[in-house]
Coordinates of C-alpha atoms and ligand atoms in Angstrom, one line a residue:
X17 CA -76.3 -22.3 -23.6
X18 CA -77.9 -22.5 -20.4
X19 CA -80.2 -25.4 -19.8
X20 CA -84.0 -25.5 -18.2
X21 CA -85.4 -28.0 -16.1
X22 CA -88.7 -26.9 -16.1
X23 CA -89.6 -30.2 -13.7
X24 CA -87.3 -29.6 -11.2
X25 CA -88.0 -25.6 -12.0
X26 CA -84.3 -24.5 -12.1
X27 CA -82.0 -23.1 -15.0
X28 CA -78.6 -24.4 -15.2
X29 CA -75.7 -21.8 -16.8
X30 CA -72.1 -22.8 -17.6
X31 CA -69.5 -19.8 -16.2
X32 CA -65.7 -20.7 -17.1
X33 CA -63.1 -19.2 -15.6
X34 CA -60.3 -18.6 -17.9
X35 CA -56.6 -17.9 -18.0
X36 CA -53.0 -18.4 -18.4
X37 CA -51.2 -21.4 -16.3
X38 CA -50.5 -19.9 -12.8
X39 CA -52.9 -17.0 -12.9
X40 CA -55.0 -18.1 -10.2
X41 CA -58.1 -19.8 -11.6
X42 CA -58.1 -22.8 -8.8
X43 CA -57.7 -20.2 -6.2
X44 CA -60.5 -18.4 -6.9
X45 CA -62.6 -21.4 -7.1
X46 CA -61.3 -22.8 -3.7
X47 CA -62.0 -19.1 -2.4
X48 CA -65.7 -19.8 -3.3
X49 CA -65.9 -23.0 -1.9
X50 CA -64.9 -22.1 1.2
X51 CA -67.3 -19.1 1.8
X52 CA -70.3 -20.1 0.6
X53 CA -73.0 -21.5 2.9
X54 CA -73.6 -25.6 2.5
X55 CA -77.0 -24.8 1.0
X56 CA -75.8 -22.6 -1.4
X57 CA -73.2 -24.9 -3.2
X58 CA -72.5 -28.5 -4.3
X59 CA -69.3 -30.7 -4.1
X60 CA -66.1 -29.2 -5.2
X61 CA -63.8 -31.5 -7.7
X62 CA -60.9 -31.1 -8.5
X63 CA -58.4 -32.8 -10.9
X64 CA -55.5 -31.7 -10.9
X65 CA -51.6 -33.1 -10.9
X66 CA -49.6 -33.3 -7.8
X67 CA -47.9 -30.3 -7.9
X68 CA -51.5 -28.9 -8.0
X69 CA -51.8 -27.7 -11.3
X70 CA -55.6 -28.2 -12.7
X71 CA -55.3 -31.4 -15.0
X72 CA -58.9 -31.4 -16.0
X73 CA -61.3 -28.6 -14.8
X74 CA -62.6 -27.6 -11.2
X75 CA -66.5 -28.2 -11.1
X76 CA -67.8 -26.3 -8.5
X77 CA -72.2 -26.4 -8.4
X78 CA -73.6 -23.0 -6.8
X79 CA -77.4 -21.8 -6.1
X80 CA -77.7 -17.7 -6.5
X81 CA -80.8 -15.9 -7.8
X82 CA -84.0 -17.0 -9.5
X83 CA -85.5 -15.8 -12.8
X84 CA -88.5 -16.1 -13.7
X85 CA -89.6 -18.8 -10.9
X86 CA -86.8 -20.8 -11.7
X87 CA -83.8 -21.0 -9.7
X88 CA -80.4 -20.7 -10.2
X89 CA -77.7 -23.7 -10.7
X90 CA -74.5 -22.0 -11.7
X91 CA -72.1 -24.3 -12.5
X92 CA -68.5 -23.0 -12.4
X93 CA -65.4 -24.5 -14.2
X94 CA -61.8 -23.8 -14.5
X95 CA -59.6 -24.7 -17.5
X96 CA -56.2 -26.1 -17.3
X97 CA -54.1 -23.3 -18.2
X98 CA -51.1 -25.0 -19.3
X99 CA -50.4 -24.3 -22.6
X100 CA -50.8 -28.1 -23.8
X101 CA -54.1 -28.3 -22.6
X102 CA -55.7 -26.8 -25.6
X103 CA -57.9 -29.4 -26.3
X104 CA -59.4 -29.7 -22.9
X105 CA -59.9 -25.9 -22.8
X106 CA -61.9 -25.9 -25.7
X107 CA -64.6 -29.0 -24.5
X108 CA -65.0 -27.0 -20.9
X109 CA -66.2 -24.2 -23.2
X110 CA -69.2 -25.8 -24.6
X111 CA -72.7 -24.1 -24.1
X112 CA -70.5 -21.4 -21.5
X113 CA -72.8 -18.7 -20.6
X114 CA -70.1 -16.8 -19.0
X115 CA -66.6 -16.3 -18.6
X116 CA -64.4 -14.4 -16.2
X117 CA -60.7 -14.4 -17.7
X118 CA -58.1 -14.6 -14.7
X119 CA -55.0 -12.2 -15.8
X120 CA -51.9 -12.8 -13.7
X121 CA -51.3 -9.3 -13.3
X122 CA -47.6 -9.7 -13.1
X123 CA -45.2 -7.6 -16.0
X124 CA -43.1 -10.6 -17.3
X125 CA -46.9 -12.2 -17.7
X126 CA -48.1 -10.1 -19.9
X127 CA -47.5 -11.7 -23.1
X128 CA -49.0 -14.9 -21.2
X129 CA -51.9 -12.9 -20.6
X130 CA -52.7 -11.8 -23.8
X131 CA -51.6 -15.2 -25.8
X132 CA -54.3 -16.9 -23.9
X133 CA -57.1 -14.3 -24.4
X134 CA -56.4 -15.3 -28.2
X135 CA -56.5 -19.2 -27.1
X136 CA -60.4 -18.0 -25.8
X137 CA -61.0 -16.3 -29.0
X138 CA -59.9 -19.2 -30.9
X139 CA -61.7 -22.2 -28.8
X140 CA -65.1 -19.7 -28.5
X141 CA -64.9 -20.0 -32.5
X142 CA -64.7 -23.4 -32.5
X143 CA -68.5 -23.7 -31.1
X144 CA -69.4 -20.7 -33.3
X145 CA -69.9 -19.1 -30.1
X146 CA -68.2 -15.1 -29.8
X147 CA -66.9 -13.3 -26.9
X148 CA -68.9 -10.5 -28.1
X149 CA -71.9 -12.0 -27.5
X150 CA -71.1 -13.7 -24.0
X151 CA -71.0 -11.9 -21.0
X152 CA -67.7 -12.0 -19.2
X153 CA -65.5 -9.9 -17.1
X154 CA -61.9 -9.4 -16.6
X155 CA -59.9 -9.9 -12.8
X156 CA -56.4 -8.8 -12.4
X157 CA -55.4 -11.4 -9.9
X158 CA -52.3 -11.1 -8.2
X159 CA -52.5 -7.8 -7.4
X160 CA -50.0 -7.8 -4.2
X161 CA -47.1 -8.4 -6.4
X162 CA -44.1 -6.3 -6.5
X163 CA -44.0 -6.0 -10.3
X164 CA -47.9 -6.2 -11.0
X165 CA -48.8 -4.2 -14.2
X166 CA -51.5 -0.7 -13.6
X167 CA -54.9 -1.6 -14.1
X168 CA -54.8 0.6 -17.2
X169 CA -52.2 -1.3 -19.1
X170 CA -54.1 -4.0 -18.8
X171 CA -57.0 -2.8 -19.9
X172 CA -55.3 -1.5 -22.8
X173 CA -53.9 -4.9 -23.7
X174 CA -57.0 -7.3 -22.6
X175 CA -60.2 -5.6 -21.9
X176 CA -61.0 -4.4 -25.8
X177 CA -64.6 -4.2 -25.1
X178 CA -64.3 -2.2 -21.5
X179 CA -66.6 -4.9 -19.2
X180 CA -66.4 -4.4 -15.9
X181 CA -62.8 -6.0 -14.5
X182 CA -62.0 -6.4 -11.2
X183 CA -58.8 -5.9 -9.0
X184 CA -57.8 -9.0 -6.9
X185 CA -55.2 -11.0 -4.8
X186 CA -57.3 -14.4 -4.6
X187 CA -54.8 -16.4 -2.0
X188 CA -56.9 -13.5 0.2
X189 CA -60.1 -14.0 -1.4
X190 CA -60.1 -10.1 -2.2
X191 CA -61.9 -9.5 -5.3
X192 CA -63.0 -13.0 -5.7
X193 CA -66.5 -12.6 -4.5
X194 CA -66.9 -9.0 -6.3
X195 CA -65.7 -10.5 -9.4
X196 CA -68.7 -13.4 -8.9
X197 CA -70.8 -11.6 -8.5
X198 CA -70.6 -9.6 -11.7
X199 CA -70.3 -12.2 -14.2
X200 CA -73.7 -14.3 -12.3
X201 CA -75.4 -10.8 -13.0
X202 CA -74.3 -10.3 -16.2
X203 CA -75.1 -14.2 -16.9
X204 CA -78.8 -13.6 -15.6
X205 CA -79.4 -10.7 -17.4
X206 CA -78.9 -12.0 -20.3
X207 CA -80.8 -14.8 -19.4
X208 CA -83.6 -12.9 -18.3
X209 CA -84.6 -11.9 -21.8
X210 CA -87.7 -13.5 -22.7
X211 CA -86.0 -14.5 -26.5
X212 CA -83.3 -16.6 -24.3
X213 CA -85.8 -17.9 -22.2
X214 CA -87.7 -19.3 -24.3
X215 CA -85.6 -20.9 -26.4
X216 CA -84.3 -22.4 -23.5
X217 CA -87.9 -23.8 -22.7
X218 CA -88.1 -25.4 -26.3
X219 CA -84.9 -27.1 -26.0
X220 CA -85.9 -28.8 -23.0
X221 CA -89.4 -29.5 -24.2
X222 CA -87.0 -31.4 -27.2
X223 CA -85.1 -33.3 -24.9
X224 CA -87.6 -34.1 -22.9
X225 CA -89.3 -35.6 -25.9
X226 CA -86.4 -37.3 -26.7
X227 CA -85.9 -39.1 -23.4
X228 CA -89.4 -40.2 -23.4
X229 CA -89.2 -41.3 -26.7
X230 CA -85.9 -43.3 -25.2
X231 CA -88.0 -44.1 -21.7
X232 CA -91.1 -45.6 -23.8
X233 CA -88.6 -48.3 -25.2
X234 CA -87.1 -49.1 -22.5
X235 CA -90.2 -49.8 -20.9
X236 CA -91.5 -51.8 -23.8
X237 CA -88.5 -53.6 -23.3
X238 CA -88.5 -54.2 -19.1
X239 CA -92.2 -55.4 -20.5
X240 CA -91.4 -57.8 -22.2
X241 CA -88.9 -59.6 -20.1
X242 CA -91.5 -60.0 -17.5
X243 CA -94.4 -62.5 -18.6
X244 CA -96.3 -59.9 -20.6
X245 CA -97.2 -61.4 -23.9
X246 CA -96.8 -59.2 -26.9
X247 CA -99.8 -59.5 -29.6
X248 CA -98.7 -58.7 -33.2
X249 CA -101.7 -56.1 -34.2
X250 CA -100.5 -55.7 -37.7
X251 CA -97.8 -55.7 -40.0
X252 CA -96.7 -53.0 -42.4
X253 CA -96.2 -53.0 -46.1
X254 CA -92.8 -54.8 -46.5
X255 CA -89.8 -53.1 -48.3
X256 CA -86.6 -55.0 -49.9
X257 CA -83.6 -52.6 -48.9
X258 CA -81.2 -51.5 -51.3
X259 CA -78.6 -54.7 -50.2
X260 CA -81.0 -57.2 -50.9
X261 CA -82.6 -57.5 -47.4
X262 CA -86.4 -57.4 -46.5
X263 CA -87.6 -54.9 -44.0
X264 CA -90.8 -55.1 -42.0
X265 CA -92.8 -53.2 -40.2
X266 CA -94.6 -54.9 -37.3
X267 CA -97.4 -53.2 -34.8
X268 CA -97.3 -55.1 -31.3
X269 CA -99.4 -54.2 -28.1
X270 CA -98.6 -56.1 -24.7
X271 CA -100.9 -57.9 -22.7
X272 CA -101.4 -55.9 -19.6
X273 CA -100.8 -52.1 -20.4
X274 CA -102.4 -52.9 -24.1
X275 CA -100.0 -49.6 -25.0
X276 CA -98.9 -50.2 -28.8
X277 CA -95.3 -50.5 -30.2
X278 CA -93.7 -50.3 -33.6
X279 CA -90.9 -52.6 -34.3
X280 CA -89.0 -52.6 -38.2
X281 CA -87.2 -55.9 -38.4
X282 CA -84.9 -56.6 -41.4
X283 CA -84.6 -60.0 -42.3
X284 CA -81.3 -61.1 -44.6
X285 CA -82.6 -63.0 -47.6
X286 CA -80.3 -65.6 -48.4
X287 CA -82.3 -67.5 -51.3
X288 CA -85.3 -66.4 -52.9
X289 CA -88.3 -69.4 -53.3
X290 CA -90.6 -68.8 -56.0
X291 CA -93.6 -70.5 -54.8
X292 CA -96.5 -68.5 -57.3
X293 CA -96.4 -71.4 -59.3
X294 CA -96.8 -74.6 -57.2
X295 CA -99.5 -76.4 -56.7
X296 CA -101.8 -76.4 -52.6
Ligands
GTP20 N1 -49.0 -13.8 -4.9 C1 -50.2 -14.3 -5.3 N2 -50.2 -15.6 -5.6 C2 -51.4 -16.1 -6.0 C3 -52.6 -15.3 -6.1 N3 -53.6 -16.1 -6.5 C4 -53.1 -17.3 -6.7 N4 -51.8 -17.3 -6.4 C5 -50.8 -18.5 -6.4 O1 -50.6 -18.8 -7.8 C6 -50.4 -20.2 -7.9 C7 -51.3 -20.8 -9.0 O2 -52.6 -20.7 -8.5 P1 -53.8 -21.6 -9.2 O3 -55.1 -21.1 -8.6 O4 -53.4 -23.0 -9.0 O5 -53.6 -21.2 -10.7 P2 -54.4 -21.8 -11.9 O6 -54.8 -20.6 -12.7 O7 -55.6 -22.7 -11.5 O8 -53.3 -22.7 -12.6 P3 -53.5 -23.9 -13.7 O9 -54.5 -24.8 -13.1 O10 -52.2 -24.5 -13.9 O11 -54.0 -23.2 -15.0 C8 -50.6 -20.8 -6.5 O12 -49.4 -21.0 -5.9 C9 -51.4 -19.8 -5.8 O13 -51.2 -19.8 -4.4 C10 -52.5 -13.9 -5.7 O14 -53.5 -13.2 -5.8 N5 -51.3 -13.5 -5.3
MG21 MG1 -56.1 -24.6 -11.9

């Protein structure tokens, strides 16, 4: 799911490019890199073995579009395609809001091809996400081979839903940009619904929350290692816990800022005094 940063006024989405080992994922990537202007994209990583197959991901950062009044961040990730990768494939996959599946276009591939469209299926399910539901779009890379399969046989095998697919031979960029520019549209008109949107908004309102929640005691903390005193207000009614232990509430404020904190402290009982009875 894409994320907001209503601060910085900029939506981030997630666009995964997908595929076999070998089909070309890297080299569309690379393709990407290279023509885009330096204010358009970030820094390009790469991990990947020495023989240059992608170990990790590629991460590639690009600015297109806004929506909205918010710009743009698309952030665009390769999987390993190597069959052993499996588990990797499935963590790039998280909160994707698009993906374009790279077919190596090759005959003897097919089976390749259509094994990992399955692999996608499967590792979509595991975030309960469906490729249904996600905007993608096919590319036929390789397209300059001898042996490359029609368009329509691939279709037949791959392209179930009939999205738009493009024709490609990446090592010479064609198709590459075509193809990218397809699936950012797509990605942004889903995005442009005001349902997304919004949703989007409250999630970040949460996290924001959430980090401030995180900020507030870590201030009350860099507070108190400077020479701030801390003035108990009050205490809270105290509870024993079900091991035994005594927890209590206590309300601070500090010196300077006068801001108040909470603080629960549980204290380990090791030996109970009864002292009702005993004389001042
Ligand atoms: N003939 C031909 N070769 C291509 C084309 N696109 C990529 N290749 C070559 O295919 C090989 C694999 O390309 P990569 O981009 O590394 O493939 P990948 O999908 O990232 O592979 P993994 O990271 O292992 O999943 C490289 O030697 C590329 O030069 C193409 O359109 N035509
Ligand atoms: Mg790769």
């Amino acid at each position: 799911m894409a994320l907001i940063n209503e601060k910085a006024k900029e939506v981030n989405a997630k666009i995964v490019y997908y595929g076999p080992a070998l089909s070309g994922k890297t080299t569309n990537i690379q393709f990407i890199y290279r023509k885009l202007k330096p204010e358009h994209k970030g820094k390009l990583m790469t991990l990947s073995t020495q023989t240059e197959r992608t170990l990790f991901f590629d991460f590639l950062p690009i600015e297109l579009g806004e929506i909205k009044g918010l710009r743009i961040r698309f952030q665009l990730y390769t999987v390993p395609g190597q069959i052993f990768y499996s588990a990797t494939r499935r963590l790039v996959l998280k909160n994707v809001d698009g993906v374009v599946f790279v077919a190596d276009s090759a005959e003897d591939k097919l089976q390749e091809n259509i094994d990992s469209l399955k692999d996608l299926h499967k590792n979509l399910g595991f975030h309960k996400l469906s490729l249904d539901k996600i905007p993608h779009v096919f590319q036929y890379n390789k397209r300059d081979l001898d042996n490359a399969l029609p368009v329509d046989v691939l279709n037949n095998h791959l392209n179930q839903n009939r999205v738009p697919y493009f024709e490609a031979i990446a090592t010479k960029g064609v198709g590459v940009l075509e193809t990218l520019t397809s699936i950012t549209k797509l990605v942004v008109q889903k995005l442009r619904t005001a349902k997304d949107l919004e949703e989007r908004v409250r999630q970040m309102r949460r996290e924001e929350a959430a980090a401030q929640r995180n900020n507030t005691t870590s201030a009350a903390k860099a507070q108190a290692s400077s020479n701030t005193r801390a003035v108990i207000e009050d205490t809270g009614p105290p509870s024993i816990l079900p091991d035994g232990s005594l927890s209590l509430p206590i309300i601070f404020s500090l010196s300077d800022t006068g801001k108040k904190y909470q603080l629960e402290i549980t204290l380990n009982i090791k030996e109970l005094v009864d002292i009702s009875g005993k004389a001042e």
